Amino acid sequence: MTDSQSVKSVQSLFQPFRVGNLSLSNRIVMAPMTRQFSPEGVPGDNVAAYYRRRAENGVGLIVTEGTVIDHPDASNQQNVPHIHGEAALAGWKNVVSEVHAAGGKIIPQIWHMGARGQVGDYTEAEVADIVKQFAHSAAAAKEIGFDGVELHGAHEYLIDQFFWGKTNPRTDRYGGDMVERTRFAVEVIEAVRAAVGPDFPIVFRFSQWKGSDYTAKLAETPEELEQFLKPLSEAGVDVFHCSTRRFWQPEFEGSDLNLAGWTKKLTGKPTITVGSVGLDGEFMTLFKEGKGAEVSGIEQLLERLEQNEFDLVAIGRALIADPAWSDKVQQGRQDELVAFSPAALQELY
């Protein structure tokens, strides 16, 4: 393949995209990746430089690492950033300014890490307060210049703990069947929408897999997935970020569609796909076996994107290893891409 053919083949990744009042120059999203470089929850100049490097190198949208709301159980990690409080918000305002100066767009992932016991331990009054804190953080994010927000409802963190029957034994209005267990998330989404207005994008991240069970499924069939997604969509989600470990794997038997593909088909909303894009191994091999991953072709990804299976593509470890990943791919310089190694984690921790 010539350089010109290579450049032409990737152009589906570099088409503009718009949702609400957010316009993106391309379809590449920097996936949220937990970092612990914000002492006492306050992001400094090093955090701003980290995100600016990706914006300078052509990433269309940056989703920050998880940022925690103002609640005692929201985080058990001292150096994970906050999305509340004067000092933390001032730090994030600097991050936003640096990313915008480099021509990028950025949204925070708003996060509560989860109940220390069970979600059933929270009173309804405390649940209501947590909902308010999500909304307060979203409003603050808009005020300091972020381009939207992402709500973290995946991976067995708090919102997902309400979703999953194994972690939600509640018998009040926040428990029950799969649809009833979406009530907490619906209230969060509705409160955030009221706080940020109609045109400020709300991205919602969810997953079938859990931190304690990679084979878990909230929905076993497309019909169940539709039932699960409908209340979230109607509550005000603009974009669904569909977290999988391998983007190429079909979500249900009888169809090649992945989770993002099914979500777009069932809701009509734009979706983000994610899961080992540009690499030959999924991310848990790093944590279980200490392994890196080699650069892998993205032909299948491009084919699916061209078929409108999903709208945006989130990239994690490949952008950690190589901040210039986006520019190199667009310019046909794939032979210059840097493989991911455990040493690259110095960018994360």
Short mmCIF file of C-alpha atoms in Angstrom, two decimals:
data_model
loop_
_atom_site.label_atom_id
_atom_site.label_comp_id
_atom_site.label_asym_id
_atom_site.label_seq_id
_atom_site.Cartn_x
_atom_site.Cartn_y
_atom_site.Cartn_z
CA MET A 1 0.00 0.00 0.00
CA THR A 2 1.36 3.44 -0.92
CA ASP A 3 1.45 6.30 1.55
CA SER A 4 -1.40 8.04 -0.29
CA GLN A 5 -3.53 4.88 -0.20
CA SER A 6 -2.78 4.47 3.51
CA VAL A 7 -3.85 8.04 4.25
CA LYS A 8 -7.04 7.65 2.22
CA SER A 9 -7.98 4.43 3.99
CA VAL A 10 -8.05 6.06 7.43
CA GLN A 11 -10.11 9.09 6.51
CA SER A 12 -13.26 7.75 8.16
CA LEU A 13 -11.46 8.41 11.46
CA PHE A 14 -10.92 12.02 10.50
CA GLN A 15 -14.42 13.15 9.62
CA PRO A 16 -15.99 15.88 11.77
CA PHE A 17 -18.67 15.05 14.30
CA ARG A 18 -21.15 17.17 16.21
CA VAL A 19 -23.36 16.52 19.22
CA GLY A 20 -25.21 19.28 21.04
CA ASN A 21 -23.00 22.34 21.09
CA LEU A 22 -19.82 20.26 20.74
CA SER A 23 -18.07 20.07 17.37
CA LEU A 24 -15.17 17.65 16.94
CA SER A 25 -12.62 17.68 14.14
CA ASN A 26 -12.37 13.88 14.05
CA ARG A 27 -13.68 10.66 15.58
CA ILE A 28 -10.74 9.90 17.89
CA VAL A 29 -11.40 10.04 21.62
CA MET A 30 -8.79 9.74 24.34
CA ALA A 31 -10.22 7.12 26.69
CA PRO A 32 -10.43 7.95 30.41
CA MET A 33 -7.55 6.34 32.29
CA THR A 34 -7.10 6.57 36.04
CA ARG A 35 -4.05 8.51 37.15
CA GLN A 36 -2.75 9.45 40.58
CA PHE A 37 -0.85 12.64 39.82
CA SER A 38 -3.13 15.13 41.58
CA PRO A 39 -1.99 15.53 45.21
CA GLU A 40 -4.96 16.00 47.54
CA GLY A 41 -7.19 15.88 44.47
CA VAL A 42 -5.77 19.00 42.80
CA PRO A 43 -4.49 18.71 39.19
CA GLY A 44 -1.35 20.73 38.54
CA ASP A 45 0.64 21.92 35.55
CA ASN A 46 1.88 18.38 34.88
CA VAL A 47 -1.71 17.22 34.37
CA ALA A 48 -2.35 20.11 31.99
CA ALA A 49 0.78 19.23 30.01
CA TYR A 50 -0.26 15.56 29.84
CA TYR A 51 -3.58 16.36 28.21
CA ARG A 52 -2.21 19.17 26.05
CA ARG A 53 0.25 16.74 24.42
CA ARG A 54 -2.67 14.67 23.11
CA ALA A 55 -4.58 17.74 21.92
CA GLU A 56 -1.50 19.03 20.09
CA ASN A 57 -1.25 15.71 18.28
CA GLY A 58 -4.72 15.60 16.82
CA VAL A 59 -7.01 13.85 19.32
CA GLY A 60 -10.56 14.99 18.61
CA LEU A 61 -11.94 14.66 22.13
CA ILE A 62 -10.20 14.04 25.44
CA VAL A 63 -12.10 12.32 28.25
CA THR A 64 -10.18 12.92 31.45
CA GLU A 65 -9.29 10.38 34.06
CA GLY A 66 -12.05 9.81 36.58
CA THR A 67 -12.70 12.89 38.73
CA VAL A 68 -14.56 12.34 41.99
CA ILE A 69 -17.58 14.14 43.39
CA ASP A 70 -17.92 15.60 46.87
CA HIS A 71 -18.95 12.59 48.95
CA PRO A 72 -17.03 10.77 51.71
CA ASP A 73 -17.07 7.42 49.89
CA ALA A 74 -16.37 8.84 46.43
CA SER A 75 -12.66 7.98 46.51
CA ASN A 76 -10.20 5.97 48.56
CA GLN A 77 -7.17 7.26 46.65
CA GLN A 78 -5.54 10.47 47.87
CA ASN A 79 -4.07 11.59 44.56
CA VAL A 80 -7.06 10.96 42.28
CA PRO A 81 -8.40 14.35 41.14
CA HIS A 82 -11.55 15.95 42.50
CA ILE A 83 -14.20 17.75 40.47
CA HIS A 84 -15.26 19.93 43.39
CA GLY A 85 -13.61 22.50 45.63
CA GLU A 86 -11.92 25.77 44.72
CA ALA A 87 -8.38 24.43 44.32
CA ALA A 88 -9.29 21.41 42.21
CA LEU A 89 -11.59 23.41 39.94
CA ALA A 90 -8.89 26.05 39.46
CA GLY A 91 -6.50 23.27 38.47
CA TRP A 92 -8.99 21.87 35.96
CA LYS A 93 -9.64 25.33 34.56
CA ASN A 94 -5.95 25.51 33.73
CA VAL A 95 -6.11 22.07 32.10
CA VAL A 96 -9.07 23.16 29.97
CA SER A 97 -7.27 26.36 28.94
CA GLU A 98 -4.18 24.44 27.85
CA VAL A 99 -6.19 21.89 25.85
CA HIS A 100 -8.25 24.61 24.16
CA ALA A 101 -5.10 26.58 23.36
CA ALA A 102 -3.83 23.50 21.53
CA GLY A 103 -7.06 23.26 19.54
CA GLY A 104 -8.54 20.33 21.50
CA LYS A 105 -11.84 19.57 23.20
CA ILE A 106 -12.08 18.01 26.65
CA ILE A 107 -14.71 16.63 29.02
CA PRO A 108 -14.25 15.31 32.56
CA GLN A 109 -15.32 11.84 33.57
CA ILE A 110 -17.38 12.36 36.73
CA TRP A 111 -17.01 9.47 39.13
CA HIS A 112 -17.97 7.91 42.43
CA MET A 113 -15.84 4.83 43.08
CA GLY A 114 -18.56 2.98 44.94
CA ALA A 115 -19.99 1.94 48.25
CA ARG A 116 -17.51 0.66 50.81
CA GLY A 117 -20.13 -1.86 51.88
CA GLN A 118 -23.21 -2.31 49.73
CA VAL A 119 -25.34 0.23 47.91
CA GLY A 120 -28.09 -0.94 50.23
CA ASP A 121 -26.23 0.76 53.09
CA TYR A 122 -27.11 4.22 51.73
CA THR A 123 -30.31 5.84 52.99
CA GLU A 124 -32.58 7.43 50.43
CA ALA A 125 -31.54 10.83 51.78
CA GLU A 126 -27.88 10.02 51.16
CA VAL A 127 -28.68 8.75 47.66
CA ALA A 128 -30.43 12.05 46.97
CA ASP A 129 -27.35 13.94 48.18
CA ILE A 130 -25.08 11.91 45.89
CA VAL A 131 -27.35 12.73 42.96
CA LYS A 132 -27.03 16.43 43.82
CA GLN A 133 -23.24 16.17 44.02
CA PHE A 134 -23.06 14.69 40.52
CA ALA A 135 -25.13 17.64 39.31
CA HIS A 136 -23.01 20.17 41.21
CA SER A 137 -19.83 18.77 39.67
CA ALA A 138 -21.33 18.82 36.18
CA ALA A 139 -22.42 22.43 36.61
CA ALA A 140 -18.94 23.34 37.85
CA ALA A 141 -17.38 21.59 34.86
CA LYS A 142 -19.49 23.67 32.49
CA GLU A 143 -18.69 26.88 34.37
CA ILE A 144 -14.91 26.42 34.11
CA GLY A 145 -15.05 25.71 30.39
CA PHE A 146 -15.24 21.96 29.81
CA ASP A 147 -16.95 20.97 26.56
CA GLY A 148 -19.32 18.38 28.06
CA VAL A 149 -19.27 15.72 30.78
CA GLU A 150 -19.04 11.96 30.98
CA LEU A 151 -20.78 10.06 33.79
CA HIS A 152 -18.98 6.89 34.82
CA GLY A 153 -21.59 4.15 35.03
CA ALA A 154 -19.32 1.18 34.30
CA HIS A 155 -16.89 -1.32 35.82
CA GLU A 156 -18.66 -1.94 39.14
CA TYR A 157 -18.27 1.61 40.42
CA LEU A 158 -21.20 3.24 42.22
CA ILE A 159 -23.68 3.77 39.39
CA ASP A 160 -22.91 0.30 38.05
CA GLN A 161 -23.30 -1.18 41.53
CA PHE A 162 -26.90 -0.02 41.41
CA PHE A 163 -27.30 -1.60 37.95
CA TRP A 164 -26.01 -5.05 38.82
CA GLY A 165 -28.24 -7.45 40.71
CA LYS A 166 -25.29 -9.01 42.54
CA THR A 167 -24.35 -5.69 44.14
CA ASN A 168 -27.79 -4.15 44.55
CA PRO A 169 -29.95 -5.94 47.13
CA ARG A 170 -32.17 -2.92 47.74
CA THR A 171 -35.90 -3.44 48.14
CA ASP A 172 -36.88 0.24 47.85
CA ARG A 173 -37.36 2.17 44.61
CA TYR A 174 -33.64 1.89 43.78
CA GLY A 175 -33.74 -1.92 43.66
CA GLY A 176 -35.80 -4.55 41.90
CA ASP A 177 -35.55 -5.80 38.34
CA MET A 178 -33.02 -4.62 35.77
CA VAL A 179 -35.08 -1.63 34.67
CA GLU A 180 -35.89 -0.61 38.23
CA ARG A 181 -32.19 -0.74 39.08
CA THR A 182 -31.56 2.05 36.53
CA ARG A 183 -33.49 4.54 38.70
CA PHE A 184 -30.40 5.91 40.47
CA ALA A 185 -28.61 6.49 37.16
CA VAL A 186 -31.73 8.07 35.68
CA GLU A 187 -31.93 10.50 38.59
CA VAL A 188 -28.24 11.37 38.18
CA ILE A 189 -28.65 11.97 34.45
CA GLU A 190 -31.79 14.05 34.92
CA ALA A 191 -30.16 16.15 37.63
CA VAL A 192 -27.07 16.71 35.50
CA ARG A 193 -29.22 17.67 32.51
CA ALA A 194 -31.12 20.19 34.63
CA ALA A 195 -27.80 21.60 35.86
CA VAL A 196 -26.09 22.00 32.48
CA GLY A 197 -28.96 22.81 30.12
CA PRO A 198 -30.24 21.17 26.94
CA ASP A 199 -27.26 21.53 24.59
CA PHE A 200 -24.32 20.62 26.84
CA PRO A 201 -23.32 17.05 25.91
CA ILE A 202 -23.76 14.26 28.43
CA VAL A 203 -21.80 11.09 27.70
CA PHE A 204 -22.66 8.00 29.70
CA ARG A 205 -20.16 5.16 30.07
CA PHE A 206 -21.44 1.69 30.84
CA SER A 207 -20.15 -1.86 30.61
CA GLN A 208 -21.40 -5.39 30.73
CA TRP A 209 -18.17 -6.65 32.37
CA LYS A 210 -17.36 -5.91 36.00
CA GLY A 211 -14.13 -5.47 37.91
CA SER A 212 -14.82 -8.70 39.77
CA ASP A 213 -16.26 -10.62 36.80
CA TYR A 214 -15.07 -10.07 33.25
CA THR A 215 -17.76 -12.39 31.89
CA ALA A 216 -20.69 -10.62 33.55
CA LYS A 217 -23.60 -9.33 31.50
CA LEU A 218 -26.25 -6.90 32.63
CA ALA A 219 -28.18 -7.85 29.51
CA GLU A 220 -28.06 -11.35 28.05
CA THR A 221 -30.02 -10.48 24.90
CA PRO A 222 -30.59 -7.46 22.65
CA GLU A 223 -34.11 -7.21 24.06
CA GLU A 224 -32.77 -6.92 27.60
CA LEU A 225 -30.16 -4.39 26.49
CA GLU A 226 -32.90 -2.27 24.94
CA GLN A 227 -34.90 -2.38 28.18
CA PHE A 228 -31.81 -1.33 30.13
CA LEU A 229 -30.82 1.51 27.80
CA LYS A 230 -34.24 3.06 27.20
CA PRO A 231 -34.61 4.85 30.57
CA LEU A 232 -31.04 6.14 30.39
CA SER A 233 -31.54 7.44 26.88
CA GLU A 234 -34.82 9.10 27.75
CA ALA A 235 -33.28 10.71 30.85
CA GLY A 236 -30.96 12.79 28.69
CA VAL A 237 -27.87 10.86 27.55
CA ASP A 238 -26.47 12.26 24.29
CA VAL A 239 -23.72 9.70 23.68
CA PHE A 240 -23.19 6.21 25.06
CA HIS A 241 -19.59 5.16 25.74
CA CYS A 242 -19.72 1.37 25.53
CA SER A 243 -16.84 -0.14 27.46
CA THR A 244 -15.52 -3.49 26.22
CA ARG A 245 -12.14 -5.14 26.55
CA ARG A 246 -11.92 -6.07 22.85
CA PHE A 247 -13.84 -3.88 20.42
CA TRP A 248 -13.95 -6.58 17.73
CA GLN A 249 -15.92 -9.11 19.75
CA PRO A 250 -19.64 -9.55 18.94
CA GLU A 251 -21.87 -8.75 21.89
CA PHE A 252 -24.58 -11.33 21.17
CA GLU A 253 -24.78 -14.52 19.15
CA GLY A 254 -26.12 -14.20 15.65
CA SER A 255 -24.70 -10.75 14.93
CA ASP A 256 -21.25 -9.22 14.40
CA LEU A 257 -22.27 -5.99 16.13
CA ASN A 258 -20.24 -5.08 19.18
CA LEU A 259 -21.72 -3.40 22.27
CA ALA A 260 -21.46 0.06 20.74
CA GLY A 261 -23.09 -1.20 17.55
CA TRP A 262 -26.03 -2.71 19.39
CA THR A 263 -26.41 0.38 21.58
CA LYS A 264 -26.56 2.68 18.57
CA LYS A 265 -29.05 0.38 16.83
CA LEU A 266 -31.32 0.16 19.86
CA THR A 267 -31.26 3.79 21.03
CA GLY A 268 -30.52 5.77 17.89
CA LYS A 269 -27.96 7.71 19.93
CA PRO A 270 -24.31 8.16 18.91
CA THR A 271 -21.89 5.71 20.49
CA ILE A 272 -18.21 5.42 21.34
CA THR A 273 -16.48 2.07 20.92
CA VAL A 274 -13.43 1.13 22.96
CA GLY A 275 -11.28 -1.89 23.71
CA SER A 276 -7.66 -2.54 22.70
CA VAL A 277 -7.79 -0.32 19.61
CA GLY A 278 -4.46 -0.36 17.76
CA LEU A 279 -2.96 -3.08 19.95
CA ASP A 280 -2.71 -6.86 19.71
CA GLY A 281 -3.65 -7.63 23.31
CA GLU A 282 -6.36 -6.53 25.71
CA PHE A 283 -5.52 -4.35 28.66
CA MET A 284 -5.97 -6.82 31.53
CA THR A 285 -2.89 -8.78 30.43
CA LEU A 286 -0.89 -5.84 31.73
CA PHE A 287 -2.32 -6.10 35.23
CA LYS A 288 -2.49 -9.90 35.39
CA GLU A 289 0.76 -10.76 33.61
CA GLY A 290 2.73 -7.52 33.38
CA LYS A 291 2.66 -7.69 29.59
CA GLY A 292 2.76 -4.88 27.08
CA ALA A 293 1.17 -5.01 23.64
CA GLU A 294 2.41 -4.66 20.09
CA VAL A 295 1.00 -2.26 17.51
CA SER A 296 -1.85 -3.80 15.55
CA GLY A 297 -3.63 -2.79 12.36
CA ILE A 298 -6.94 -0.96 12.52
CA GLU A 299 -8.48 -2.22 9.28
CA GLN A 300 -11.41 -3.92 11.02
CA LEU A 301 -12.05 -0.82 13.10
CA LEU A 302 -12.14 1.36 9.99
CA GLU A 303 -14.50 -1.01 8.22
CA ARG A 304 -16.93 -0.95 11.14
CA LEU A 305 -16.72 2.84 11.40
CA GLU A 306 -17.37 3.23 7.68
CA GLN A 307 -20.46 1.04 8.10
CA ASN A 308 -21.70 3.41 10.84
CA GLU A 309 -21.69 0.68 13.46
CA PHE A 310 -20.55 3.38 15.90
CA ASP A 311 -19.57 7.03 15.69
CA LEU A 312 -16.46 7.60 17.79
CA VAL A 313 -13.44 5.52 18.76
CA ALA A 314 -11.84 5.71 22.20
CA ILE A 315 -8.16 4.88 22.42
CA GLY A 316 -6.36 4.25 25.68
CA ARG A 317 -3.00 2.51 25.97
CA ALA A 318 -1.98 3.33 22.40
CA LEU A 319 -2.24 7.04 23.27
CA ILE A 320 -0.36 6.51 26.51
CA ALA A 321 2.50 4.92 24.62
CA ASP A 322 2.38 7.39 21.75
CA PRO A 323 0.79 10.84 22.23
CA ALA A 324 1.19 11.40 18.46
CA TRP A 325 -0.88 8.31 17.56
CA SER A 326 -3.63 10.34 15.89
CA ASP A 327 -1.35 12.47 13.73
CA LYS A 328 0.77 9.49 12.72
CA VAL A 329 -2.27 7.49 11.63
CA GLN A 330 -3.73 10.39 9.67
CA GLN A 331 -0.43 11.05 7.91
CA GLY A 332 0.15 7.40 6.96
CA ARG A 333 3.06 7.01 9.39
CA GLN A 334 1.82 3.79 10.98
CA ASP A 335 5.31 2.32 10.80
CA GLU A 336 6.36 4.95 13.35
CA LEU A 337 3.74 4.03 15.97
CA VAL A 338 5.16 3.15 19.37
CA ALA A 339 4.23 -0.18 21.01
CA PHE A 340 2.77 -0.17 24.50
CA SER A 341 5.03 -1.40 27.28
CA PRO A 342 4.62 -1.45 31.07
CA ALA A 343 7.18 1.36 31.19
CA ALA A 344 4.58 3.61 29.57
CA LEU A 345 2.64 3.47 32.83
CA GLN A 346 4.85 6.20 34.21
CA GLU A 347 2.39 8.43 32.33
CA LEU A 348 -0.43 6.99 34.43
CA TYR A 349 1.04 6.50 37.88
#
